[in-house]
mmCIF file of C-alpha atoms in Angstrom:
data_model
loop_
_atom_site.group_PDB
_atom_site.id
_atom_site.type_symbol
_atom_site.label_atom_id
_atom_site.label_comp_id
_atom_site.label_asym_id
_atom_site.label_seq_id
_atom_site.Cartn_x
_atom_site.Cartn_y
_atom_site.Cartn_z
ATOM 1 C CA MET A 1 -45.729 90.385 -60.561
ATOM 2 C CA ALA A 2 -44.716 93.920 -61.555
ATOM 3 C CA HIS A 3 -46.183 95.180 -58.284
ATOM 4 C CA LEU A 4 -43.940 92.930 -56.255
ATOM 5 C CA LEU A 5 -40.813 93.889 -58.213
ATOM 6 C CA ARG A 6 -41.480 97.538 -57.644
ATOM 7 C CA ALA A 7 -42.004 97.112 -53.883
ATOM 8 C CA ASP A 8 -38.744 95.186 -53.567
ATOM 9 C CA ALA A 9 -36.784 97.830 -55.441
ATOM 10 C CA LEU A 10 -38.243 100.577 -53.183
ATOM 11 C CA SER A 11 -37.270 98.725 -49.976
ATOM 12 C CA ARG A 12 -33.705 98.254 -51.197
ATOM 13 C CA PHE A 13 -33.482 101.902 -52.058
ATOM 14 C CA GLU A 14 -34.626 102.911 -48.549
ATOM 15 C CA GLU A 15 -32.180 100.567 -46.900
ATOM 16 C CA THR A 16 -29.342 102.052 -48.953
ATOM 17 C CA HIS A 17 -30.061 105.786 -48.374
ATOM 18 C CA ASN A 18 -31.424 105.644 -44.786
ATOM 19 C CA PRO A 19 -28.803 104.240 -42.347
ATOM 20 C CA PRO A 20 -29.992 102.564 -39.158
ATOM 21 C CA PRO A 21 -30.356 104.816 -36.089
ATOM 22 C CA PRO A 22 -27.298 105.076 -33.747
ATOM 23 C CA PRO A 23 -27.273 102.850 -30.619
ATOM 24 C CA PRO A 24 -28.547 104.450 -27.421
ATOM 25 C CA PRO A 25 -25.836 106.184 -25.464
ATOM 26 C CA THR A 26 -24.356 104.382 -22.447
ATOM 27 C CA PRO A 27 -24.252 106.077 -18.993
ATOM 28 C CA ALA A 28 -20.491 106.689 -19.232
ATOM 29 C CA ARG A 29 -20.847 108.391 -22.699
ATOM 30 C CA ALA A 30 -23.775 110.496 -21.447
ATOM 31 C CA ALA A 31 -21.714 111.647 -18.352
ATOM 32 C CA ALA A 32 -18.694 112.544 -20.519
ATOM 33 C CA ALA A 33 -20.905 114.487 -22.985
ATOM 34 C CA ASP A 34 -22.462 116.465 -20.140
ATOM 35 C CA ALA A 35 -19.077 117.205 -18.510
ATOM 36 C CA THR A 36 -17.449 118.469 -21.749
ATOM 37 C CA ALA A 37 -20.478 120.537 -22.902
ATOM 38 C CA GLY A 38 -19.804 124.270 -22.603
ATOM 39 C CA ALA A 39 -22.323 126.606 -21.117
ATOM 40 C CA ASP A 40 -22.516 128.858 -24.214
ATOM 41 C CA ILE A 41 -22.674 126.034 -26.822
ATOM 42 C CA GLU A 42 -24.856 123.713 -24.761
ATOM 43 C CA PRO A 43 -28.062 124.536 -26.780
ATOM 44 C CA ILE A 44 -26.366 123.293 -29.903
ATOM 45 C CA PHE A 45 -25.881 119.761 -28.476
ATOM 46 C CA ARG A 46 -29.284 119.644 -26.910
ATOM 47 C CA GLY A 47 -31.229 120.696 -30.003
ATOM 48 C CA GLY A 48 -31.894 124.297 -28.815
ATOM 49 C CA PRO A 49 -31.454 127.494 -30.775
ATOM 50 C CA PRO A 50 -28.075 128.455 -32.081
ATOM 51 C CA PRO A 51 -25.730 130.470 -29.670
ATOM 52 C CA PRO A 52 -25.445 134.257 -30.042
ATOM 53 C CA PRO A 53 -22.571 135.728 -32.116
ATOM 54 C CA GLN A 54 -20.902 137.174 -28.919
ATOM 55 C CA ALA A 55 -20.425 133.681 -27.534
ATOM 56 C CA LEU A 56 -18.883 132.332 -30.823
ATOM 57 C CA SER A 57 -16.559 135.356 -31.041
ATOM 58 C CA ARG A 58 -15.531 134.939 -27.329
ATOM 59 C CA HIS A 59 -14.667 131.264 -27.910
ATOM 60 C CA ARG A 60 -12.608 132.101 -31.018
ATOM 61 C CA PHE A 61 -10.681 134.816 -29.010
ATOM 62 C CA THR A 62 -10.039 132.298 -26.178
ATOM 63 C CA ASP A 63 -8.672 129.791 -28.604
ATOM 64 C CA SER A 64 -6.341 132.311 -30.210
ATOM 65 C CA SER A 65 -5.090 133.679 -26.860
ATOM 66 C CA THR A 66 -4.408 130.143 -25.575
ATOM 67 C CA THR A 67 -2.329 129.406 -28.692
ATOM 68 C CA LEU A 68 -0.452 132.687 -28.239
ATOM 69 C CA SER A 69 0.254 131.995 -24.539
ATOM 70 C CA LYS A 70 1.491 128.474 -25.349
ATOM 71 C CA LYS A 71 3.963 129.937 -27.847
ATOM 72 C CA LYS A 72 5.122 132.505 -25.361
ATOM 73 C CA ILE A 73 5.593 129.773 -22.726
ATOM 74 C CA GLN A 74 7.557 127.650 -25.174
ATOM 75 C CA GLN A 75 9.745 130.609 -26.206
ATOM 76 C CA ALA A 76 10.456 131.459 -22.547
ATOM 77 C CA HIS A 77 11.276 127.820 -21.830
ATOM 78 C CA ASN A 78 13.643 127.688 -24.797
ATOM 79 C CA SER A 79 15.270 131.001 -23.716
ATOM 80 C CA ALA A 80 15.809 129.676 -20.150
ATOM 81 C CA LYS A 81 17.295 126.437 -21.483
ATOM 82 C CA ARG A 82 19.723 128.504 -23.661
ATOM 83 C CA ARG A 83 20.763 130.744 -20.697
ATOM 84 C CA LEU A 84 21.256 127.680 -18.547
ATOM 85 C CA HIS A 85 23.399 126.049 -21.195
ATOM 86 C CA VAL A 86 25.488 129.214 -21.564
ATOM 87 C CA GLN A 87 25.912 129.495 -17.801
ATOM 88 C CA GLN A 88 26.900 125.827 -17.455
ATOM 89 C CA THR A 89 29.351 126.185 -20.346
ATOM 90 C CA ARG A 90 30.880 129.311 -18.703
ATOM 91 C CA ASP A 91 31.131 127.583 -15.333
ATOM 92 C CA ARG A 92 32.860 124.611 -16.885
ATOM 93 C CA TRP A 93 35.264 126.859 -18.628
ATOM 94 C CA ARG A 94 36.065 128.716 -15.407
ATOM 95 C CA GLN A 95 36.455 125.485 -13.518
ATOM 96 C CA ASN A 96 38.883 124.182 -16.182
ATOM 97 C CA GLU A 97 40.765 127.428 -15.927
ATOM 98 C CA ARG A 98 40.947 127.135 -12.068
ATOM 99 C CA ASP A 99 42.072 123.473 -12.313
ATOM 100 C CA LEU A 100 44.773 124.422 -14.796
ATOM 101 C CA GLN A 101 45.892 127.314 -12.556
ATOM 102 C CA VAL A 102 45.990 125.067 -9.452
ATOM 103 C CA ALA A 103 48.038 122.460 -11.356
ATOM 104 C CA ASN A 104 50.502 125.025 -12.528
ATOM 105 C CA ASP A 105 50.737 126.595 -8.974
ATOM 106 C CA THR A 106 51.320 123.129 -7.508
ATOM 107 C CA LYS A 107 54.191 122.560 -9.871
ATOM 108 C CA ALA A 108 55.630 125.979 -8.960
ATOM 109 C CA TRP A 109 55.466 125.202 -5.237
ATOM 110 C CA GLU A 110 57.053 121.883 -5.876
ATOM 111 C CA ARG A 111 60.012 123.563 -7.618
ATOM 112 C CA ILE A 112 60.316 126.030 -4.667
ATOM 113 C CA PHE A 113 60.383 123.125 -2.138
ATOM 114 C CA ALA A 114 62.853 121.134 -4.231
ATOM 115 C CA HIS A 115 65.816 122.995 -2.689
ATOM 116 C CA PRO A 116 66.043 125.151 0.473
ATOM 117 C CA GLN A 117 67.692 127.998 -1.338
ATOM 118 C CA ASN A 118 64.741 128.197 -3.760
ATOM 119 C CA TRP A 119 62.481 129.428 -1.000
ATOM 120 C CA GLU A 120 64.573 132.491 -0.166
ATOM 121 C CA ASP A 121 65.035 133.345 -3.886
ATOM 122 C CA ALA A 122 61.267 132.986 -4.481
ATOM 123 C CA LYS A 123 60.505 135.249 -1.542
ATOM 124 C CA ARG A 124 62.969 137.864 -2.701
ATOM 125 C CA ARG A 125 61.656 137.892 -6.275
ATOM 126 C CA GLY A 126 58.051 138.121 -5.096
ATOM 127 C CA VAL A 127 57.010 134.767 -6.514
ATOM 128 C CA VAL A 128 55.774 133.472 -3.114
ATOM 129 C CA THR A 129 53.645 136.594 -2.658
ATOM 130 C CA GLN A 130 51.950 136.089 -6.036
ATOM 131 C CA LEU A 131 51.328 132.392 -5.364
ATOM 132 C CA CYS A 132 49.888 133.166 -1.913
ATOM 133 C CA PHE A 133 47.520 135.763 -3.273
ATOM 134 C CA ARG A 134 46.209 133.309 -5.861
ATOM 135 C CA GLY A 135 45.742 130.768 -3.014
ATOM 136 C CA VAL A 136 47.958 127.947 -1.983
ATOM 137 C CA PRO A 137 46.739 124.581 -3.525
ATOM 138 C CA PRO A 138 45.550 122.190 -0.871
ATOM 139 C CA ALA A 139 48.058 119.545 -1.876
ATOM 140 C CA VAL A 140 50.963 121.690 -0.855
ATOM 141 C CA ARG A 141 49.340 123.876 1.788
ATOM 142 C CA ARG A 142 50.864 121.975 4.704
ATOM 143 C CA ARG A 143 54.422 122.522 3.456
ATOM 144 C CA ALA A 144 53.758 126.070 2.439
ATOM 145 C CA TRP A 145 52.322 126.986 5.873
ATOM 146 C CA CYS A 146 55.281 125.360 7.667
ATOM 147 C CA ALA A 147 57.757 127.179 5.419
ATOM 148 C CA MET A 148 55.983 130.573 5.933
ATOM 149 C CA ILE A 149 55.785 130.139 9.775
ATOM 150 C CA GLY A 150 59.241 128.676 10.156
ATOM 151 C CA ASN A 151 60.774 127.495 13.313
ATOM 152 C CA PRO A 152 62.711 130.389 14.911
ATOM 153 C CA LEU A 153 62.093 128.884 18.352
ATOM 154 C CA MET A 154 64.148 125.885 17.310
ATOM 155 C CA ILE A 155 61.647 123.402 18.741
ATOM 156 C CA THR A 156 62.853 119.805 18.494
ATOM 157 C CA ARG A 157 60.824 116.562 18.740
ATOM 158 C CA GLU A 158 62.613 115.736 22.011
ATOM 159 C CA LEU A 159 61.540 119.067 23.508
ATOM 160 C CA TYR A 160 57.970 118.474 22.328
ATOM 161 C CA GLU A 161 57.867 114.960 23.862
ATOM 162 C CA ILE A 162 59.227 116.205 27.202
ATOM 163 C CA ASN A 163 56.679 118.988 27.494
ATOM 164 C CA SER A 164 53.892 116.623 26.265
ATOM 165 C CA GLN A 165 54.677 114.027 28.963
ATOM 166 C CA ARG A 166 54.802 116.709 31.711
ATOM 167 C CA ALA A 167 51.602 118.255 30.441
ATOM 168 C CA GLN A 168 49.767 114.908 30.710
ATOM 169 C CA GLU A 169 50.994 114.478 34.233
ATOM 170 C CA LEU A 170 49.945 118.023 35.165
ATOM 171 C CA SER A 171 46.542 117.520 33.527
ATOM 172 C CA TRP A 172 46.025 114.350 35.519
ATOM 173 C CA GLN A 173 46.981 115.999 38.816
ATOM 174 C CA GLN A 174 44.653 118.865 38.172
ATOM 175 C CA ARG A 175 41.773 116.484 37.379
ATOM 176 C CA MET A 176 42.390 114.507 40.576
ATOM 177 C CA VAL A 177 42.523 117.674 42.702
ATOM 178 C CA SER A 178 39.389 119.058 41.022
ATOM 179 C CA GLU A 179 37.401 115.823 41.663
ATOM 180 C CA ALA A 180 38.546 115.729 45.338
ATOM 181 C CA GLU A 181 37.425 119.309 45.883
ATOM 182 C CA ASN A 182 34.091 118.726 44.212
ATOM 183 C CA LYS A 183 33.369 115.760 46.467
ATOM 184 C CA ARG A 184 34.561 117.537 49.650
ATOM 185 C CA PHE A 185 32.699 120.778 49.093
ATOM 186 C CA GLY A 186 29.724 118.985 47.513
ATOM 187 C CA SER A 187 29.178 117.047 50.771
ATOM 188 C CA GLN A 188 29.584 120.212 52.784
ATOM 189 C CA GLY A 189 27.100 122.143 50.526
ATOM 190 C CA GLY A 190 29.554 125.063 49.811
ATOM 191 C CA PRO A 191 31.223 126.214 46.621
ATOM 192 C CA PRO A 192 34.791 125.154 45.879
ATOM 193 C CA PRO A 193 37.539 127.695 46.283
ATOM 194 C CA PRO A 194 39.303 129.298 43.294
ATOM 195 C CA SER A 195 41.537 127.027 41.233
ATOM 196 C CA SER A 196 44.888 127.631 42.918
ATOM 197 C CA HIS A 197 46.652 124.584 44.228
ATOM 198 C CA PRO A 198 50.036 125.369 45.750
ATOM 199 C CA ASP A 199 50.320 122.025 47.382
ATOM 200 C CA SER A 200 50.158 120.136 44.088
ATOM 201 C CA PHE A 201 51.707 122.545 41.596
ATOM 202 C CA GLY A 202 54.009 124.712 43.669
ATOM 203 C CA SER A 203 53.225 128.353 44.466
ATOM 204 C CA PRO A 204 50.794 130.259 42.209
ATOM 205 C CA ALA A 205 53.610 132.476 40.997
ATOM 206 C CA ALA A 206 55.711 129.525 40.027
ATOM 207 C CA ALA A 207 52.842 127.690 38.403
ATOM 208 C CA GLY A 208 52.066 130.636 36.138
ATOM 209 C CA LYS A 209 48.961 130.111 34.050
ATOM 210 C CA GLU A 210 49.060 126.328 33.954
ATOM 211 C CA GLU A 211 45.696 126.137 35.738
ATOM 212 C CA THR A 212 44.147 127.402 32.543
ATOM 213 C CA MET A 213 44.583 123.872 31.170
ATOM 214 C CA GLN A 214 41.258 123.025 32.899
ATOM 215 C CA LEU A 215 39.478 125.229 30.385
ATOM 216 C CA LEU A 216 40.231 122.763 27.684
ATOM 217 C CA ASP A 217 37.357 120.521 28.810
ATOM 218 C CA GLN A 218 34.929 123.336 28.093
ATOM 219 C CA ASP A 219 36.334 124.604 24.792
ATOM 220 C CA LEU A 220 37.422 121.458 22.941
ATOM 221 C CA PRO A 221 33.837 120.104 22.235
ATOM 222 C CA ARG A 222 32.892 123.649 20.906
ATOM 223 C CA THR A 223 35.954 123.931 18.601
ATOM 224 C CA LEU A 224 34.949 122.989 15.047
ATOM 225 C CA PRO A 225 32.445 120.369 16.252
ATOM 226 C CA GLN A 226 31.798 119.233 12.652
ATOM 227 C CA TYR A 227 35.247 117.625 12.661
ATOM 228 C CA GLN A 228 34.852 114.866 15.274
ATOM 229 C CA PHE A 229 38.337 113.447 14.777
ATOM 230 C CA LEU A 230 39.851 116.562 16.404
ATOM 231 C CA GLN A 231 38.243 115.449 19.682
ATOM 232 C CA THR A 232 38.465 111.697 19.322
ATOM 233 C CA SER A 233 42.085 111.452 18.207
ATOM 234 C CA GLY A 234 43.317 113.568 21.169
ATOM 235 C CA SER A 235 45.752 115.580 19.052
ATOM 236 C CA LEU A 236 44.047 118.857 19.667
ATOM 237 C CA ARG A 237 44.182 118.403 23.422
ATOM 238 C CA ASP A 238 47.745 117.222 23.279
ATOM 239 C CA VAL A 239 48.907 120.233 21.295
ATOM 240 C CA LEU A 240 47.172 122.768 23.480
ATOM 241 C CA GLN A 241 48.104 121.361 26.815
ATOM 242 C CA THR A 242 51.705 120.883 25.668
ATOM 243 C CA PHE A 243 51.743 124.525 24.729
ATOM 244 C CA VAL A 244 50.430 125.535 28.212
ATOM 245 C CA ARG A 245 53.257 123.571 29.712
ATOM 246 C CA TYR A 246 55.795 125.012 27.274
ATOM 247 C CA ARG A 247 54.650 128.661 27.756
ATOM 248 C CA PRO A 248 53.090 129.019 31.241
ATOM 249 C CA ASP A 249 53.408 132.782 30.937
ATOM 250 C CA ILE A 250 50.719 132.735 28.314
ATOM 251 C CA GLY A 251 48.723 129.668 29.234
ATOM 252 C CA TYR A 252 45.533 128.881 27.381
ATOM 253 C CA VAL A 253 43.430 131.911 26.328
ATOM 254 C CA GLN A 254 39.737 131.669 25.564
ATOM 255 C CA GLY A 255 37.914 133.762 22.938
ATOM 256 C CA ALA A 256 36.895 137.360 22.846
ATOM 257 C CA SER A 257 35.569 137.226 26.452
ATOM 258 C CA ALA A 258 39.076 137.416 27.713
ATOM 259 C CA VAL A 259 39.944 140.496 25.708
ATOM 260 C CA ALA A 260 36.533 142.093 26.251
ATOM 261 C CA SER A 261 36.691 141.614 30.036
ATOM 262 C CA VAL A 262 40.051 143.474 30.035
ATOM 263 C CA LEU A 263 39.149 146.390 27.688
ATOM 264 C CA SER A 264 35.379 146.942 27.447
ATOM 265 C CA SER A 265 34.013 145.977 30.835
ATOM 266 C CA ARG A 266 32.804 149.151 32.363
ATOM 267 C CA PRO A 267 30.490 149.949 35.402
ATOM 268 C CA ASP A 268 26.870 150.448 34.722
ATOM 269 C CA VAL A 269 24.629 152.981 36.500
ATOM 270 C CA ASP A 270 24.717 150.918 39.662
ATOM 271 C CA GLY A 271 28.445 150.589 39.682
ATOM 272 C CA HIS A 272 28.400 146.908 38.704
ATOM 273 C CA THR A 273 30.798 145.624 36.086
ATOM 274 C CA ILE A 274 29.293 144.398 32.781
ATOM 275 C CA HIS A 275 30.726 141.460 30.910
ATOM 276 C CA PRO A 276 28.575 141.054 27.839
ATOM 277 C CA TRP A 277 30.472 138.205 26.258
ATOM 278 C CA PRO A 278 30.380 134.604 27.689
ATOM 279 C CA PRO A 279 33.573 132.572 27.516
ATOM 280 C CA GLY A 280 34.176 130.789 24.220
ATOM 281 C CA PRO A 281 36.984 128.975 22.299
ATOM 282 C CA GLY A 282 39.900 131.113 21.215
ATOM 283 C CA MET A 283 43.345 129.655 21.037
ATOM 284 C CA SER A 284 41.878 126.214 20.201
ATOM 285 C CA TYR A 285 40.646 127.535 16.838
ATOM 286 C CA LEU A 286 44.222 128.129 15.685
ATOM 287 C CA ALA A 287 45.449 124.715 16.668
ATOM 288 C CA ALA A 288 42.420 122.954 15.109
ATOM 289 C CA THR A 289 42.874 124.788 11.809
ATOM 290 C CA LEU A 290 46.506 123.685 11.653
ATOM 291 C CA LEU A 291 45.558 120.105 12.507
ATOM 292 C CA LEU A 292 43.167 120.045 9.484
ATOM 293 C CA TYR A 293 46.255 120.133 7.234
ATOM 294 C CA MET A 294 48.898 118.515 9.446
ATOM 295 C CA ASP A 295 48.754 114.832 10.614
ATOM 296 C CA ASP A 296 51.831 115.017 12.852
ATOM 297 C CA SER A 297 51.199 116.505 16.341
ATOM 298 C CA PHE A 298 54.844 117.560 16.669
ATOM 299 C CA GLU A 299 54.672 119.439 13.325
ATOM 300 C CA CYS A 300 51.379 121.102 14.364
ATOM 301 C CA PHE A 301 52.792 122.043 17.774
ATOM 302 C CA THR A 302 55.913 123.589 16.140
ATOM 303 C CA CYS A 303 53.802 125.737 13.786
ATOM 304 C CA PHE A 304 51.400 126.667 16.610
ATOM 305 C CA ALA A 305 54.093 127.734 19.062
ATOM 306 C CA ASN A 306 55.950 129.749 16.394
ATOM 307 C CA LEU A 307 52.732 131.328 15.154
ATOM 308 C CA LEU A 308 51.888 132.579 18.657
ATOM 309 C CA ASN A 309 55.487 133.777 19.022
ATOM 310 C CA GLN A 310 54.954 136.260 16.189
ATOM 311 C CA PRO A 311 54.535 139.892 17.375
ATOM 312 C CA PHE A 312 50.860 140.307 16.463
ATOM 313 C CA CYS A 313 49.632 137.069 18.040
ATOM 314 C CA PHE A 314 52.008 137.365 20.921
ATOM 315 C CA ASP A 315 50.666 140.849 21.853
ATOM 316 C CA ILE A 316 47.063 139.785 21.580
ATOM 317 C CA TYR A 317 47.385 136.594 23.612
ATOM 318 C CA ARG A 318 49.399 138.170 26.335
ATOM 319 C CA LEU A 319 46.443 140.539 26.956
ATOM 320 C CA GLN A 320 48.629 143.488 27.722
ATOM 321 C CA ARG A 321 46.491 146.607 27.771
ATOM 322 C CA GLU A 322 49.226 148.915 26.139
ATOM 323 C CA GLN A 323 49.952 146.555 23.316
ATOM 324 C CA LEU A 324 46.213 145.931 22.603
ATOM 325 C CA ASP A 325 45.520 149.636 22.473
ATOM 326 C CA LEU A 326 48.339 150.080 19.919
ATOM 327 C CA HIS A 327 46.927 147.433 17.561
ATOM 328 C CA ILE A 328 43.426 148.896 18.040
ATOM 329 C CA LYS A 329 44.564 152.405 17.082
ATOM 330 C CA THR A 330 46.429 150.981 14.037
ATOM 331 C CA PHE A 331 43.219 149.356 12.857
ATOM 332 C CA GLU A 332 41.189 152.477 13.533
ATOM 333 C CA TYR A 333 43.574 154.554 11.518
ATOM 334 C CA PHE A 334 43.128 152.413 8.391
ATOM 335 C CA PHE A 335 39.436 152.071 9.034
ATOM 336 C CA LYS A 336 38.914 155.824 9.083
ATOM 337 C CA LEU A 337 41.235 156.298 6.046
ATOM 338 C CA ASN A 338 39.464 153.672 3.829
ATOM 339 C CA LEU A 339 35.842 153.634 5.057
ATOM 340 C CA PRO A 340 35.246 157.086 6.532
ATOM 341 C CA ALA A 341 31.402 156.965 6.337
ATOM 342 C CA LEU A 342 31.137 153.625 7.999
ATOM 343 C CA TYR A 343 33.771 154.694 10.602
ATOM 344 C CA GLN A 344 31.704 157.743 11.598
ATOM 345 C CA LEU A 345 28.532 155.548 11.792
ATOM 346 C CA PHE A 346 30.327 153.123 14.170
ATOM 347 C CA LYS A 347 31.481 156.059 16.258
ATOM 348 C CA ARG A 348 27.992 157.490 16.403
ATOM 349 C CA TYR A 349 26.625 154.218 17.860
ATOM 350 C CA ASP A 350 29.676 153.491 20.012
ATOM 351 C CA VAL A 351 30.612 150.295 18.167
ATOM 352 C CA GLU A 352 34.191 149.919 19.247
ATOM 353 C CA PRO A 353 36.769 147.762 17.387
ATOM 354 C CA MET A 354 37.260 145.583 20.505
ATOM 355 C CA ILE A 355 33.717 144.318 19.958
ATOM 356 C CA TYR A 356 34.469 142.769 16.620
ATOM 357 C CA TYR A 357 38.045 143.213 15.420
ATOM 358 C CA LEU A 358 39.806 141.613 18.410
ATOM 359 C CA ASP A 359 37.489 138.626 18.244
ATOM 360 C CA TRP A 360 38.440 138.288 14.528
ATOM 361 C CA ALA A 361 42.145 138.682 15.249
ATOM 362 C CA LEU A 362 42.136 136.389 18.284
ATOM 363 C CA THR A 363 40.836 133.492 16.183
ATOM 364 C CA LEU A 364 42.422 134.710 12.854
ATOM 365 C CA TYR A 365 38.851 134.638 11.298
ATOM 366 C CA VAL A 366 38.287 130.904 11.972
ATOM 367 C CA LYS A 367 35.248 131.702 14.128
ATOM 368 C CA CYS A 368 33.481 134.085 11.650
ATOM 369 C CA LEU A 369 34.346 132.802 8.167
ATOM 370 C CA PRO A 370 33.954 129.466 6.337
ATOM 371 C CA LEU A 371 36.963 127.210 6.530
ATOM 372 C CA ASP A 372 37.694 127.406 2.828
ATOM 373 C CA VAL A 373 37.838 131.242 3.038
ATOM 374 C CA VAL A 374 39.855 130.990 6.210
ATOM 375 C CA ALA A 375 42.462 128.891 4.424
ATOM 376 C CA ARG A 376 42.757 131.532 1.740
ATOM 377 C CA VAL A 377 43.134 134.246 4.429
ATOM 378 C CA TRP A 378 45.789 132.304 6.206
ATOM 379 C CA ASP A 379 47.725 131.793 2.885
ATOM 380 C CA SER A 380 48.447 135.475 2.894
ATOM 381 C CA TYR A 381 48.365 136.312 6.574
ATOM 382 C CA LEU A 382 51.163 133.848 7.342
ATOM 383 C CA LEU A 383 53.295 135.719 4.800
ATOM 384 C CA LEU A 384 52.280 139.368 5.507
ATOM 385 C CA GLY A 385 51.209 139.282 9.175
ATOM 386 C CA GLU A 386 49.104 142.031 10.794
ATOM 387 C CA ALA A 387 48.806 144.020 7.619
ATOM 388 C CA PHE A 388 46.736 141.356 5.880
ATOM 389 C CA CYS A 389 44.668 140.858 8.981
ATOM 390 C CA ILE A 390 43.676 144.517 8.838
ATOM 391 C CA ARG A 391 42.915 144.255 5.125
ATOM 392 C CA THR A 392 40.740 141.238 5.685
ATOM 393 C CA ALA A 393 38.767 143.150 8.398
ATOM 394 C CA LEU A 394 38.318 146.158 6.115
ATOM 395 C CA GLY A 395 37.170 143.917 3.312
ATOM 396 C CA ILE A 396 34.466 142.369 5.493
ATOM 397 C CA LEU A 397 33.329 145.754 6.658
ATOM 398 C CA LYS A 398 33.229 147.067 3.049
ATOM 399 C CA LEU A 399 31.302 143.994 1.844
ATOM 400 C CA PHE A 400 28.600 144.517 4.478
ATOM 401 C CA GLY A 401 28.778 148.313 4.491
ATOM 402 C CA LYS A 402 25.462 148.923 2.792
ATOM 403 C CA THR A 403 23.673 146.549 5.093
ATOM 404 C CA LEU A 404 25.254 148.064 8.216
ATOM 405 C CA SER A 405 24.346 151.573 7.027
ATOM 406 C CA ARG A 406 20.623 150.884 6.772
#
């Protein structure tokens, strides 16, 4: 009996102090253990000899460096977040300051427009100049431009409608004659003659430059094509062809190709004339820019005609060699005075102002600058004239002076 009790107590003691063996590993657990096992500590898991001290020290160093790199990454991330927050706060503050300035300037312009006498007083006291240098708010830009350009030509709505109607008739006649010539000479296999139609439009001397109205079909699709309403509404074509009918002595002038062909075309070694610039929009850029801020075609035509009647634009669009040379020499004088190093560099490589400056002046920078910048340029140009046009050109050259000097 005592023997049985002793055997039972021994079996209970073994069950208590010797736990059952673990269950056999599944294939998934075995694959995970093999994938996570390191090369240096693999003998520990597989019952081999302990790893060398170098391996343990390398693992301890890797763990500490990983922790340090994580701290540096977190610090850099926090620093970038702080800088971004500061920059966003500064931008919001600047935007609020600009919005407040625009609101105050808008109120100032409204007070100027409240009475006709206020405009002359503000110009005399220099208030208009300060407001223009800060930029005319878009809400009052139409009225500001109309006031700065004025109407010294005394154009009335009746005069505009008369010339618009005659311009439409003239355009229709030119189109009919052009189609008839294309059919007649197309069937004969020869080129059509030059565009001079004395039978339809009187003598060439009497017609002036009204035949340049045909160039509108080429230039209008290329003038600010991102604004489709300029072409679909017909306002741009109406303003330009009305001006051609109103001023046949000027007609329609294309881009820098017209000026370059007069000034810079020179014979090459074989005696042939070189015309490096293809035709492009010119006068249409000015009318399109005005139409962006003016809904009324009559108002746009009035500003457009009076703008081209100013001495600077009038001399350029008349394409008179003597007057163009005078404006070029004026620009060269200030170019040499303010940027002598860049001026000498341009002279060394025969980069003449007619290559770049006349193209800028002909389109009043609409062709080469973004439209929001163009609006700021026009805010001051319409008040100061040619002086600000030269200042703008010198600013562009100074901005890109280092790039051009490389």
